[in-house]
PDB file of C-alpha atoms in Angstrom:
ATOM      1  CA  ALA A   1      -9.620   6.478   0.929  1.00 40.00           C
ATOM      2  CA  LEU A   2      -7.276   9.376   0.395  1.00 42.00           C
ATOM      3  CA  CYS A   3      -3.616   8.514   0.775  1.00 44.00           C
ATOM      4  CA  SER A   4      -1.064  10.672   2.468  1.00 51.00           C
ATOM      5  CA  SER A   5       1.789  10.666   0.031  1.00 48.00           C
ATOM      6  CA  ALA A   6       4.607  12.766   1.448  1.00 54.00           C
ATOM      7  CA  LEU A   7       5.888  12.917   5.016  1.00 62.00           C
ATOM      8  CA  ALA A   8       9.328  13.743   6.377  1.00 62.00           C
ATOM      9  CA  GLY A   9       9.587  11.055   9.067  1.00 71.00           C
ATOM     10  CA  PRO A  10      12.544  11.661  11.373  1.00 81.00           C
ATOM     11  CA  SER A  11      14.389  13.995   8.969  1.00 78.00           C
ATOM     12  CA  LEU A  12      14.066  17.594  10.182  1.00 85.00           C
ATOM     13  CA  PRO A  13      15.915  20.641   8.840  1.00 87.00           C
ATOM     14  CA  GLY A  14      18.365  22.592  10.993  1.00 89.00           C
ATOM     15  CA  PRO A  15      17.829  26.247  11.986  1.00 93.00           C
ATOM     16  CA  GLY A  16      16.869  28.257   8.895  1.00 94.00           C
ATOM     17  CA  GLY A  17      17.038  25.145   6.742  1.00 95.00           C
ATOM     18  CA  TYR A  18      14.148  23.734   4.772  1.00 93.00           C
ATOM     19  CA  TYR A  19      13.076  20.834   2.617  1.00 89.00           C
ATOM     20  CA  LEU A  20      10.410  20.353   0.001  1.00 89.00           C
ATOM     21  CA  ASN A  21       9.068  16.882  -0.780  1.00 86.00           C
ATOM     22  CA  VAL A  22       6.862  16.163  -3.761  1.00 89.00           C
ATOM     23  CA  GLY A  23       4.611  13.141  -3.517  1.00 87.00           C
ATOM     24  CA  TYR A  24       1.998  11.268  -5.489  1.00 90.00           C
ATOM     25  CA  ALA A  25      -0.410   8.542  -4.437  1.00 88.00           C
ATOM     26  CA  HIS A  26      -3.041   6.604  -6.357  1.00 89.00           C
ATOM     27  CA  SER A  27      -5.828   4.674  -4.672  1.00 87.00           C
ATOM     28  CA  THR A  28      -8.845   2.750  -5.840  1.00 86.00           C
ATOM     29  CA  ALA A  29     -11.739   1.116  -3.997  1.00 83.00           C
ATOM     30  CA  LEU A  30     -14.397  -1.248  -5.281  1.00 81.00           C
ATOM     31  CA  ASP A  31     -16.546  -1.086  -2.121  1.00 77.00           C
ATOM     32  CA  TYR A  32     -17.170   1.274   0.787  1.00 72.00           C
ATOM     33  CA  TYR A  33     -18.266   1.408   4.418  1.00 73.00           C
ATOM     34  CA  ASP A  34     -21.739   2.772   5.219  1.00 72.00           C
ATOM     35  CA  SER A  35     -22.620   4.966   8.211  1.00 72.00           C
ATOM     36  CA  ALA A  36     -23.148   1.852  10.360  1.00 78.00           C
ATOM     37  CA  GLY A  37     -19.610   0.661   9.602  1.00 77.00           C
ATOM     38  CA  GLN A  38     -20.716  -2.217   7.377  1.00 82.00           C
ATOM     39  CA  ARG A  39     -18.784  -3.024   4.211  1.00 83.00           C
ATOM     40  CA  VAL A  40     -20.941  -2.550   1.090  1.00 78.00           C
ATOM     41  CA  ASP A  41     -20.216  -3.834  -2.418  1.00 76.00           C
ATOM     42  CA  SER A  42     -21.032  -1.323  -5.107  1.00 76.00           C
ATOM     43  CA  ASP A  43     -21.365  -1.126  -8.871  1.00 78.00           C
ATOM     44  CA  LYS A  44     -19.403   2.143  -8.639  1.00 78.00           C
ATOM     45  CA  HIS A  45     -15.710   2.289  -7.847  1.00 82.00           C
ATOM     46  CA  TYR A  46     -13.618   5.147  -6.501  1.00 83.00           C
ATOM     47  CA  GLU A  47     -10.346   6.365  -8.013  1.00 87.00           C
ATOM     48  CA  GLY A  48      -8.184   8.882  -6.205  1.00 88.00           C
ATOM     49  CA  ASN A  49      -5.003  10.648  -7.296  1.00 90.00           C
ATOM     50  CA  ARG A  50      -3.238  12.909  -4.832  1.00 88.00           C
ATOM     51  CA  PHE A  51      -0.336  15.194  -5.673  1.00 92.00           C
ATOM     52  CA  GLN A  52       1.257  16.785  -2.630  1.00 90.00           C
ATOM     53  CA  LEU A  53       3.891  19.333  -1.704  1.00 91.00           C
ATOM     54  CA  TYR A  54       5.150  18.771   1.824  1.00 88.00           C
ATOM     55  CA  SER A  55       7.680  21.134   3.348  1.00 92.00           C
ATOM     56  CA  GLY A  56       9.376  21.893   6.622  1.00 92.00           C
ATOM     57  CA  VAL A  57      11.331  24.860   7.932  1.00 95.00           C
ATOM     58  CA  GLY A  58      13.829  24.547  10.795  1.00 95.00           C
ATOM     59  CA  LEU A  59      13.218  26.891  13.728  1.00 96.00           C
ATOM     60  CA  GLY A  60      16.230  25.950  15.852  1.00 93.00           C
ATOM     61  CA  LYS A  61      16.692  23.869  19.017  1.00 94.00           C
ATOM     62  CA  GLY A  62      15.475  20.812  17.100  1.00 93.00           C
ATOM     63  CA  PHE A  63      12.067  22.281  16.146  1.00 96.00           C
ATOM     64  CA  ALA A  64      10.523  22.592  12.682  1.00 95.00           C
ATOM     65  CA  VAL A  65       7.141  23.655  11.296  1.00 96.00           C
ATOM     66  CA  THR A  66       5.605  21.575   8.520  1.00 93.00           C
ATOM     67  CA  LEU A  67       3.023  22.213   5.832  1.00 94.00           C
ATOM     68  CA  GLY A  68       1.339  19.778   3.448  1.00 91.00           C
ATOM     69  CA  LEU A  69      -0.536  21.127   0.416  1.00 91.00           C
ATOM     70  CA  PRO A  70      -2.375  18.448  -1.578  1.00 90.00           C
ATOM     71  CA  TYR A  71      -4.182  18.641  -4.902  1.00 91.00           C
ATOM     72  CA  VAL A  72      -6.742  15.875  -5.371  1.00 89.00           C
ATOM     73  CA  VAL A  73      -8.336  14.421  -8.494  1.00 90.00           C
ATOM     74  CA  ALA A  74     -11.098  12.009  -7.428  1.00 87.00           C
ATOM     75  CA  ALA A  75     -13.629  10.093  -9.511  1.00 87.00           C
ATOM     76  CA  LYS A  76     -16.514   7.691  -9.063  1.00 85.00           C
ATOM     77  CA  VAL A  77     -17.001   5.356 -12.009  1.00 85.00           C
ATOM     78  CA  ASP A  78     -20.206   3.413 -12.633  1.00 84.00           C
ATOM     79  CA  GLU A  79     -19.178  -0.107 -13.686  1.00 81.00           C
ATOM     80  CA  THR A  80     -22.533  -0.714 -15.409  1.00 84.00           C
ATOM     81  CA  THR A  81     -22.813   2.416 -17.575  1.00 87.00           C
ATOM     82  CA  GLY A  82     -19.177   3.553 -17.684  1.00 83.00           C
ATOM     83  CA  GLU A  83     -20.227   7.012 -16.442  1.00 87.00           C
ATOM     84  CA  ARG A  84     -17.407   8.894 -14.745  1.00 86.00           C
ATOM     85  CA  HIS A  85     -18.010  11.744 -12.273  1.00 85.00           C
ATOM     86  CA  GLN A  86     -14.884  13.641 -11.283  1.00 87.00           C
ATOM     87  CA  THR A  87     -13.956  16.407  -8.848  1.00 84.00           C
ATOM     88  CA  ARG A  88     -10.605  18.124  -8.491  1.00 86.00           C
ATOM     89  CA  GLY A  89      -9.076  20.781  -6.294  1.00 86.00           C
ATOM     90  CA  PRO A  90      -7.164  21.379  -3.064  1.00 87.00           C
ATOM     91  CA  GLY A  91      -7.454  18.630  -0.462  1.00 86.00           C
ATOM     92  CA  ASP A  92      -7.068  18.724   3.323  1.00 88.00           C
ATOM     93  CA  VAL A  93      -4.173  21.006   4.340  1.00 90.00           C
ATOM     94  CA  GLN A  94      -1.769  19.669   6.984  1.00 91.00           C
ATOM     95  CA  LEU A  95      -0.028  21.979   9.498  1.00 95.00           C
ATOM     96  CA  GLY A  96       2.425  20.641  12.038  1.00 94.00           C
ATOM     97  CA  LEU A  97       5.170  21.168  14.576  1.00 96.00           C
ATOM     98  CA  ALA A  98       7.974  18.654  15.068  1.00 94.00           C
ATOM     99  CA  TRP A  99      10.929  18.214  17.372  1.00 96.00           C
ATOM    100  CA  GLY A 100      13.790  15.911  16.590  1.00 93.00           C
ATOM    101  CA  ALA A 101      17.341  14.946  17.399  1.00 92.00           C
ATOM    102  CA  ARG A 102      20.119  12.895  15.868  1.00 88.00           C
ATOM    103  CA  PHE A 103      22.426  10.500  17.695  1.00 89.00           C
ATOM    104  CA  ASN A 104      25.221   9.280  15.389  1.00 87.00           C
ATOM    105  CA  ASP A 105      23.376   7.482  12.553  1.00 86.00           C
ATOM    106  CA  VAL A 106      19.968   7.417  14.292  1.00 90.00           C
ATOM    107  CA  SER A 107      17.375  10.176  13.785  1.00 89.00           C
ATOM    108  CA  PHE A 108      14.374  10.592  16.066  1.00 91.00           C
ATOM    109  CA  ALA A 109      11.371  12.940  15.783  1.00 93.00           C
ATOM    110  CA  VAL A 110       8.095  13.593  17.582  1.00 95.00           C
ATOM    111  CA  SER A 111       5.528  15.557  15.612  1.00 93.00           C
ATOM    112  CA  GLY A 112       1.995  16.780  16.027  1.00 94.00           C
ATOM    113  CA  GLY A 113      -0.300  18.267  13.476  1.00 94.00           C
ATOM    114  CA  ILE A 114      -3.744  19.267  12.405  1.00 94.00           C
ATOM    115  CA  LYS A 115      -5.492  18.541   9.104  1.00 90.00           C
ATOM    116  CA  LEU A 116      -7.989  21.138   7.921  1.00 89.00           C
ATOM    117  CA  PRO A 117     -10.477  20.993   5.028  1.00 84.00           C
ATOM    118  CA  VAL A 118     -10.132  24.066   2.775  1.00 77.00           C
ATOM    119  CA  TYR A 119     -12.793  23.386   0.167  1.00 69.00           C
ATOM    120  CA  ASN A 120     -16.549  23.124  -0.189  1.00 59.00           C
ATOM    121  CA  LEU A 121     -17.477  19.474   0.113  1.00 52.00           C
ATOM    122  CA  LEU A 122     -20.116  19.758  -2.572  1.00 49.00           C
ATOM    123  CA  GLU A 123     -21.395  22.601  -4.657  1.00 53.00           C
ATOM    124  CA  GLU A 124     -25.071  23.380  -4.067  1.00 49.00           C
ATOM    125  CA  GLU A 125     -26.219  22.031  -7.433  1.00 51.00           C
ATOM    126  CA  GLU A 126     -24.385  18.741  -6.736  1.00 52.00           C
ATOM    127  CA  ALA A 127     -25.847  18.255  -3.249  1.00 49.00           C
ATOM    128  CA  GLU A 128     -28.879  16.333  -4.572  1.00 52.00           C
ATOM    129  CA  GLN A 129     -26.534  13.815  -6.190  1.00 54.00           C
ATOM    130  CA  SER A 130     -23.894  13.655  -3.428  1.00 53.00           C
ATOM    131  CA  TRP A 131     -23.460   9.919  -3.920  1.00 55.00           C
ATOM    132  CA  ILE A 132     -22.114  10.590  -7.428  1.00 61.00           C
ATOM    133  CA  PHE A 133     -19.435  13.235  -6.860  1.00 64.00           C
ATOM    134  CA  PRO A 134     -16.508  12.250  -4.619  1.00 70.00           C
ATOM    135  CA  ASP A 135     -15.316  14.683  -1.959  1.00 71.00           C
ATOM    136  CA  LEU A 136     -11.786  16.088  -2.032  1.00 73.00           C
ATOM    137  CA  GLY A 137     -11.078  15.022   1.551  1.00 72.00           C
ATOM    138  CA  ALA A 138     -12.672  13.810   4.748  1.00 70.00           C
ATOM    139  CA  GLY A 139     -14.356  17.161   5.457  1.00 74.00           C
ATOM    140  CA  GLN A 140     -13.382  17.094   9.119  1.00 82.00           C
ATOM    141  CA  ILE A 141     -10.585  18.342  11.328  1.00 88.00           C
ATOM    142  CA  ASP A 142      -8.064  15.675  12.338  1.00 90.00           C
ATOM    143  CA  MET A 143      -5.259  15.958  14.886  1.00 93.00           C
ATOM    144  CA  ASP A 144      -2.354  13.545  14.995  1.00 92.00           C
ATOM    145  CA  LEU A 145       0.725  12.701  17.024  1.00 94.00           C
ATOM    146  CA  ARG A 146       3.581  10.672  15.474  1.00 92.00           C
ATOM    147  CA  VAL A 147       6.932   9.271  16.562  1.00 94.00           C
ATOM    148  CA  ALA A 148       9.499   8.422  13.898  1.00 91.00           C
ATOM    149  CA  VAL A 149      12.914   6.754  14.108  1.00 92.00           C
ATOM    150  CA  GLY A 150      15.344   6.480  11.226  1.00 89.00           C
ATOM    151  CA  LEU A 151      18.730   4.951  10.529  1.00 87.00           C
ATOM    152  CA  VAL A 152      21.118   6.609   8.060  1.00 78.00           C
ATOM    153  CA  ARG A 153      23.454   4.157   6.318  1.00 78.00           C
ATOM    154  CA  PRO A 154      25.813   4.382   3.345  1.00 75.00           C
ATOM    155  CA  LEU A 155      24.455   2.839   0.143  1.00 76.00           C
ATOM    156  CA  GLY A 156      27.459   2.829  -2.137  1.00 79.00           C
ATOM    157  CA  PRO A 157      28.290   6.471  -2.943  1.00 82.00           C
ATOM    158  CA  TRP A 158      24.968   7.676  -1.424  1.00 79.00           C
ATOM    159  CA  ARG A 159      23.537   7.794   2.053  1.00 73.00           C
ATOM    160  CA  GLY A 160      20.162   6.145   2.586  1.00 77.00           C
ATOM    161  CA  LEU A 161      17.532   6.465   5.292  1.00 74.00           C
ATOM    162  CA  ALA A 162      15.354   3.617   6.542  1.00 81.00           C
ATOM    163  CA  ASN A 163      12.686   4.702   8.973  1.00 83.00           C
ATOM    164  CA  ALA A 164       9.665   3.519  10.939  1.00 87.00           C
ATOM    165  CA  GLU A 165       6.807   5.661  12.171  1.00 87.00           C
ATOM    166  CA  VAL A 166       3.852   5.124  14.515  1.00 90.00           C
ATOM    167  CA  GLY A 167       1.112   7.533  15.405  1.00 90.00           C
ATOM    168  CA  TYR A 168      -2.391   8.264  16.582  1.00 90.00           C
ATOM    169  CA  ARG A 169      -5.044  10.338  14.796  1.00 86.00           C
ATOM    170  CA  ALA A 170      -8.046  11.873  16.551  1.00 88.00           C
ATOM    171  CA  ARG A 171     -11.009  12.728  14.329  1.00 82.00           C
ATOM    172  CA  THR A 172     -13.625  15.372  15.069  1.00 80.00           C
ATOM    173  CA  GLU A 173     -16.488  13.132  13.931  1.00 71.00           C
TER     174      GLU A 173
END
């Protein structure tokens, strides 16, 4: 499973403004789901590290465009032999459009986006051993719609944001 490590939630920049978030996520899995949807134990485990730049630029009238650029380091490790097979490179790029508003201390945003693979899933010489080398992403186009609400409150000398987000993702496969 590849984690999404940096999202803006309800915080959108004003006209001409921008933000840049840097995120990191680590994930590990000791089993997997086969094509029939059944959980399978394995003697190989997956390790994923995702570094991500996520930015937004304010367009005005509450709108912003967003861009997520991940770099993924993924490995499958054989528990029996200790063999480690690793791939690294750009992950699935995220492009989006968001609209938001602020009412006193409450921020609200609706956003939609598309996730696009920008890499070769496997090099030709690795195709015969595809079970060994982990992919850098899902290899499919995803579209999502999210609603986020946040509350800005003072935290001593700083201001803090607590937010909640719900959404729906449609997959092409």
